[in-house]
CSV table of C-alpha atoms and ligand atoms in Angstrom, one decimal:
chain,number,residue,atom,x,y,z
A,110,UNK,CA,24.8,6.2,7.4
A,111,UNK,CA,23.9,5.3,11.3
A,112,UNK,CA,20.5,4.6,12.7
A,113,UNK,CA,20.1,7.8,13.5
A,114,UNK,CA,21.1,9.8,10.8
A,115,UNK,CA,17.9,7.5,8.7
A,116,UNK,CA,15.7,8.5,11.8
A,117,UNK,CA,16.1,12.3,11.0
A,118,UNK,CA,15.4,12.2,7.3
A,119,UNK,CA,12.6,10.2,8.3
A,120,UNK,CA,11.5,12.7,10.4
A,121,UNK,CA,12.1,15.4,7.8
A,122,UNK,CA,10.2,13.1,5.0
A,123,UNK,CA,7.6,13.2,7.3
A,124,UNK,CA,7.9,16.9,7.7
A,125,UNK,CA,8.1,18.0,4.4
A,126,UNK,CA,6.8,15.4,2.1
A,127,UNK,CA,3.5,14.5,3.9
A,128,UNK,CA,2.3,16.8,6.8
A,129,UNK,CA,3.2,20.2,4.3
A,130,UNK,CA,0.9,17.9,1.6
A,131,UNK,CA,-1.4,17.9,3.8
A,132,UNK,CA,-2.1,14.5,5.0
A,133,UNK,CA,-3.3,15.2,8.6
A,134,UNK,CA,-4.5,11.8,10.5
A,135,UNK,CA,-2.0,12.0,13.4
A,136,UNK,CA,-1.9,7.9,13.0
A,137,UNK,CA,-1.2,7.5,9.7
A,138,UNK,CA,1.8,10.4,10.4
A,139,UNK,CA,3.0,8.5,13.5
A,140,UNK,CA,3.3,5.1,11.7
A,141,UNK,CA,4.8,6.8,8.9
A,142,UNK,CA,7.5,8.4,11.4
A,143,UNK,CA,7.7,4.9,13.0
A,144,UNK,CA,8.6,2.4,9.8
A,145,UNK,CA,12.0,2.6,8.2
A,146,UNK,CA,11.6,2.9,5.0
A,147,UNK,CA,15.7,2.0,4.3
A,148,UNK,CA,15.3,-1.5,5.7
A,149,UNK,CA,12.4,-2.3,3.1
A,150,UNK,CA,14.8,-0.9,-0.1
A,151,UNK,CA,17.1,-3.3,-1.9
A,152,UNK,CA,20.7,-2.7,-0.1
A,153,UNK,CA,22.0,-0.4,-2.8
A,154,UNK,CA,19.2,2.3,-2.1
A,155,UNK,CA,19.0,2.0,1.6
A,156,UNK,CA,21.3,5.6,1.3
A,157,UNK,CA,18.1,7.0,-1.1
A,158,UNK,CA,15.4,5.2,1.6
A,159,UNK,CA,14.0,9.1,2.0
A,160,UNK,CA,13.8,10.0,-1.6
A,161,UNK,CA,10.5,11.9,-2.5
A,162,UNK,CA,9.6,9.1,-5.3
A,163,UNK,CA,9.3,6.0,-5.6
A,164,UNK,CA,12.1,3.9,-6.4
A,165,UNK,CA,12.9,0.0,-7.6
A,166,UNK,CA,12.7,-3.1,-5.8
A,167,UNK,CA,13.7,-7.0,-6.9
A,168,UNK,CA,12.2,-8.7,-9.8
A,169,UNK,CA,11.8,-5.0,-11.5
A,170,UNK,CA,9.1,-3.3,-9.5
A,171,UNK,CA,8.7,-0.7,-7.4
A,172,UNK,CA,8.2,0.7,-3.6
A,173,UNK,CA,5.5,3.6,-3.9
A,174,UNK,CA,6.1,7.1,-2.8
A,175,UNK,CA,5.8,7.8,0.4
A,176,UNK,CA,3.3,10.4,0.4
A,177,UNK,CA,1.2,8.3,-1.6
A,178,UNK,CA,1.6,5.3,1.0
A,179,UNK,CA,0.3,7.9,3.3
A,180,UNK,CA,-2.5,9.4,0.8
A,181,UNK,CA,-3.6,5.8,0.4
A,182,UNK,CA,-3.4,5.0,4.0
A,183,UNK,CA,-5.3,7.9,5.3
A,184,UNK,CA,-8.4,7.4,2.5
A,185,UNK,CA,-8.5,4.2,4.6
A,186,UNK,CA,-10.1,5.9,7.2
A,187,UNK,CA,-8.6,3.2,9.3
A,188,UNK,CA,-9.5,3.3,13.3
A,189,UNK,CA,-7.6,0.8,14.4
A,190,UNK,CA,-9.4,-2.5,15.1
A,191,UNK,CA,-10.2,-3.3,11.2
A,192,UNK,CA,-9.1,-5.8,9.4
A,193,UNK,CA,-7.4,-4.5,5.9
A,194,UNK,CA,-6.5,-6.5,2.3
A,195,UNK,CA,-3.3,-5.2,0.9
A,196,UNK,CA,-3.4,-6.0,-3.1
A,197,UNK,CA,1.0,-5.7,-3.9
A,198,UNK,CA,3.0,-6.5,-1.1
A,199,UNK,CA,5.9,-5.5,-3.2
A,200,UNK,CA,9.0,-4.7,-0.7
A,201,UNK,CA,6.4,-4.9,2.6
A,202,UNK,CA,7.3,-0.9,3.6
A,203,UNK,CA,2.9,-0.4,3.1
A,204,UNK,CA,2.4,-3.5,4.9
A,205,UNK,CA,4.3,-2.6,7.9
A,206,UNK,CA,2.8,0.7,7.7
A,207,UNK,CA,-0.7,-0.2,8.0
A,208,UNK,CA,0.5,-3.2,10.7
A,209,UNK,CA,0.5,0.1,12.8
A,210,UNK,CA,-2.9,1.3,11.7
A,211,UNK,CA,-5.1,-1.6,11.9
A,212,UNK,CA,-5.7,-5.0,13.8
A,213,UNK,CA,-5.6,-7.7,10.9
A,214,UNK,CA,-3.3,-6.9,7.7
A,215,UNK,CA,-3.3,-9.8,4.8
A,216,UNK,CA,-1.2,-9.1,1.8
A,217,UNK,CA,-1.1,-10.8,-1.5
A,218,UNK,CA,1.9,-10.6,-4.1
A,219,UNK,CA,2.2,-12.4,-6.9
A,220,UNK,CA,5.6,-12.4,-7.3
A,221,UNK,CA,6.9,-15.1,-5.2
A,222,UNK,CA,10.5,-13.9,-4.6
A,223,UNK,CA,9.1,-10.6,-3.0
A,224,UNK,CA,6.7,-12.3,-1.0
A,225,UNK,CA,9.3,-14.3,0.4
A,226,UNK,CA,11.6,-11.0,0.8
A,227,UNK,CA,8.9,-9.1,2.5
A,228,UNK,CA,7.4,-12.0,4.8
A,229,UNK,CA,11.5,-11.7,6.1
A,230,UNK,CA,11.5,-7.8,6.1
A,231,UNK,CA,8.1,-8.3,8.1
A,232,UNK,CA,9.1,-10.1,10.7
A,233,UNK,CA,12.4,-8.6,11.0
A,234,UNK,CA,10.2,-5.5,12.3
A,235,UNK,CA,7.5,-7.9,14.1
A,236,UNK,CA,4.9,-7.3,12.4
A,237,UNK,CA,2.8,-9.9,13.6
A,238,UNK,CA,-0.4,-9.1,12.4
A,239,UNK,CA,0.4,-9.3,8.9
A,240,UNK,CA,0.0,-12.2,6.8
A,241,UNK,CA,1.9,-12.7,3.6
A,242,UNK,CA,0.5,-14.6,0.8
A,243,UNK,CA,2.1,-15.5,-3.0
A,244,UNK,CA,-0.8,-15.3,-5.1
A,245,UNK,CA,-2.9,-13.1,-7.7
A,246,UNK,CA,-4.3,-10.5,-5.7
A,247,UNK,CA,-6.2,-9.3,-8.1
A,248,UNK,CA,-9.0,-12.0,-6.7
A,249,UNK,CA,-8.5,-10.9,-3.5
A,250,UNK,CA,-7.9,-13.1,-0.3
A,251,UNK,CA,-11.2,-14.8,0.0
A,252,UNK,CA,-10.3,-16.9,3.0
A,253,UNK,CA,-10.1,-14.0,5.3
A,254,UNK,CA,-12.5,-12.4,3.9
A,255,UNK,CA,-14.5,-9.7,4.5
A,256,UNK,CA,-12.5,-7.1,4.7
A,257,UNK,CA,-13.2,-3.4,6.3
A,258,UNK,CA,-11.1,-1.7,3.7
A,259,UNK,CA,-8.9,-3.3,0.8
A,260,UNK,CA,-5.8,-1.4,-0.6
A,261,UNK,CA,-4.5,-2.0,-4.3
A,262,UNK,CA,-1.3,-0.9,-4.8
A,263,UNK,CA,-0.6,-1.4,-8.6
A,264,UNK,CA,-2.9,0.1,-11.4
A,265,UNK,CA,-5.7,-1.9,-13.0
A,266,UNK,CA,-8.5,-1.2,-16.0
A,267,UNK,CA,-11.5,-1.3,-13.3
A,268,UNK,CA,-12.1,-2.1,-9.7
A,269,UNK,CA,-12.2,-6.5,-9.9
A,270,UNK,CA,-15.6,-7.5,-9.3
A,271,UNK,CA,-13.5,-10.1,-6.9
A,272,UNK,CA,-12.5,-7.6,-4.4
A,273,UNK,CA,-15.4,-5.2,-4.4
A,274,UNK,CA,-17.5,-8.8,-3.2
A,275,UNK,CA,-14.5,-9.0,-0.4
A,276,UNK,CA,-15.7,-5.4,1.0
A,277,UNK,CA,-17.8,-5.1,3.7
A,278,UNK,CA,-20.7,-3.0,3.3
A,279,UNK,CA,-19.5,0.6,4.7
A,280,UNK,CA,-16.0,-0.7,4.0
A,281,UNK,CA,-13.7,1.5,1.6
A,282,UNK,CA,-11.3,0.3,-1.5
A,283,UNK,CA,-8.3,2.5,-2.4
A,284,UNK,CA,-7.2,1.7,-5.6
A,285,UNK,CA,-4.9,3.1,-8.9
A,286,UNK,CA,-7.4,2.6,-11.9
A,287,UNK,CA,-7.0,4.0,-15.9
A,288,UNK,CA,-4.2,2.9,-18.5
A,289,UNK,CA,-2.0,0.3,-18.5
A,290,UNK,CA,1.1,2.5,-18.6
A,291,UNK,CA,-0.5,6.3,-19.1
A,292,UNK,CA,-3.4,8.1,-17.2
A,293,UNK,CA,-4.7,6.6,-13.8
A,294,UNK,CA,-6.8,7.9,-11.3
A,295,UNK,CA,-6.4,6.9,-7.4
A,296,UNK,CA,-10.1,5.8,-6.5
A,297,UNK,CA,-12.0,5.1,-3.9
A,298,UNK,CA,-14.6,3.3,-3.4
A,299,UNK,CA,-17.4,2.8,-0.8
A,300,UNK,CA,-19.6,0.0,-0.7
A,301,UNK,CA,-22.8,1.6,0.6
A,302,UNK,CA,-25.2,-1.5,-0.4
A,303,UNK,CA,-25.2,-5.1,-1.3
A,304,UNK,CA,-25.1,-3.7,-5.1
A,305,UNK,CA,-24.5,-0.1,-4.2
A,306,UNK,CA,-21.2,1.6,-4.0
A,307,UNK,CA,-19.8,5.2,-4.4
A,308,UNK,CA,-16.7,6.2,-6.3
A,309,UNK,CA,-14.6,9.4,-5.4
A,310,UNK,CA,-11.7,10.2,-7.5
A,311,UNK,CA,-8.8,11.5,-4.9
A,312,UNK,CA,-5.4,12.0,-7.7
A,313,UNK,CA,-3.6,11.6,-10.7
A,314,UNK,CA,-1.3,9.0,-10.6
A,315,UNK,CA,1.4,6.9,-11.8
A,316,UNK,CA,1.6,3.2,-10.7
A,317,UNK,CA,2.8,-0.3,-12.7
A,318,UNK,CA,0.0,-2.4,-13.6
A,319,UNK,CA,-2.2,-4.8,-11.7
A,320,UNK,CA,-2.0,-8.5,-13.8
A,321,UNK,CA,-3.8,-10.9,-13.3
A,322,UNK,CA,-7.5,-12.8,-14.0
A,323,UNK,CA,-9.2,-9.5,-12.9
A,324,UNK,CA,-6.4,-7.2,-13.8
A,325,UNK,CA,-4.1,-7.0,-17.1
A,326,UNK,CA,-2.9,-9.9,-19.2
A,327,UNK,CA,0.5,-10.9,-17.7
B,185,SAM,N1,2.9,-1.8,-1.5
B,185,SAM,C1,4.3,-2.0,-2.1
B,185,SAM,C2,5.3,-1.5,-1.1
B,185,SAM,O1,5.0,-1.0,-0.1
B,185,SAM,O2,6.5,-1.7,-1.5
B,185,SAM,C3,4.4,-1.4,-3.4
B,185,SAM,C4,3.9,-2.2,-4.5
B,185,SAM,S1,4.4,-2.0,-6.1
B,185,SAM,C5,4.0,-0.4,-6.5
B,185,SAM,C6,3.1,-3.0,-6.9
B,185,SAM,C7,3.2,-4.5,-6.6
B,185,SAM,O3,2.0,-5.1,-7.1
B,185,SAM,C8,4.3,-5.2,-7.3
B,185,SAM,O4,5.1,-5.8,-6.3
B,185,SAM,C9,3.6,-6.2,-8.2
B,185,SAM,O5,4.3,-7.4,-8.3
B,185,SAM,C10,2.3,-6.4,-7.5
B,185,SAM,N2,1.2,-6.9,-8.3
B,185,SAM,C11,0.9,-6.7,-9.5
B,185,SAM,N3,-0.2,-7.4,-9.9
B,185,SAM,C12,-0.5,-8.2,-8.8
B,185,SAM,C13,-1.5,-9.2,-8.5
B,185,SAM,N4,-2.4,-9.5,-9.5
B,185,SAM,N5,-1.5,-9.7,-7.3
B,185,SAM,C14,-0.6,-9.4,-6.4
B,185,SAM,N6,0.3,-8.5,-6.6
B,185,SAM,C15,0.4,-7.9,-7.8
């Protein structure tokens, strides 16, 4: 398939899969019209890149839907000139995403291979304010931190303590939270005080699980 067949299912994916769903923050649909989602799938699913699902990735995970890349972006509230914590870099398609939507992205993954894969993919589309780092995410990035909003992209028991401390006061956390492999609920969370936050529950949804010290056993 040529470049330009991709660029008009992307367009259509865009069309039907996240404006008709209602996502509406003209950035987040621009960047989202702007990344191509078949150079961040493994080779044999470049052809399925536009696929209204998620689908796998090396070392047996996944690349998220793309609405839901989109849901999660826009609860960002993202303006531009923030600095964002991305929990599961997994292929780097999120990461490259909100490279477009924010000033400063650092991204932990704890798999090393797709680190490595997406740190490639990244600069590939030079995405140079994106940092890639191998690590357990699920205690945050404290050397850059604090961070105006914090995306977790795999599903955890709770919010870690770790990454709520890594939030800026007014900053927001997106974030899959429930059973290991059953019910989960996309949060988010505001912090509106040095001990004070607010929780709004925004979907149902399906994601693999966050390990880690402040996540599930491994
Ligand atoms: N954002 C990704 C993308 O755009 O392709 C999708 C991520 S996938 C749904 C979830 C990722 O979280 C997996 O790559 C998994 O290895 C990673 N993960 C799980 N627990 C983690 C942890 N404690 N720290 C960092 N990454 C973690």
């Amino acid at each position: 398939m040529s470049r330009i067949d991709f660029e008009a299912r992307r367009q259509a994916m865009v069309a039907q899969q996240i404006e008709a769903r209602g996502i509406t923050d003209p950035r987040v649909l621009a960047a989202m019209r702007a990344v191509p989602r078949e150079d961040f799938v493994s080779p044999g699913w470049r052809e399925q890149a536009y696929h209204d699902g998620p689908l796998p990735i090396e070392a047996e995970q996944t690349i998220s839907q793309p609405y839901i890349v989109a849901l999660m972006c826009e609860a960002l509230l993202l303006k531009g000139d923030e600095r964002v914590l991305e929990v599961g870099t997994g292929s780097g398609y999120a990461a490259a995403v909100l490279s477009r939507l924010a000033a400063e992205v650092y991204s932990v993954e704890c798999i090393a291979e797709l680190a490595d894969l997406a740190t490639k993919r990244l600069a590939a589309h030079r995405c140079t304010n994106v940092a890639v780092h191998a690590g357990d995410g699920s205690l945050g990035w404290p050397d850059a931190a604090p961070y105006d909003a914090i995306v977790v992209t795999a599903a955890g028991p709770d919010v870690p303590a770790a990454l709520k401390a890594q939030l800026k006061i007014g900053g927001r956390l997106v974030m899959p939270v429930g059973e290991r492999h059953g019910l989960q609920e996309l949060l988010r969370l505001t912090r509106t005080g040095e001990h004070d936050e607010r929780r709004e529950r925004l979907l149902p949804v399906r994601f693999v699980p966050l390990t880690g010290q402040q996540g599930w056993p491994a």
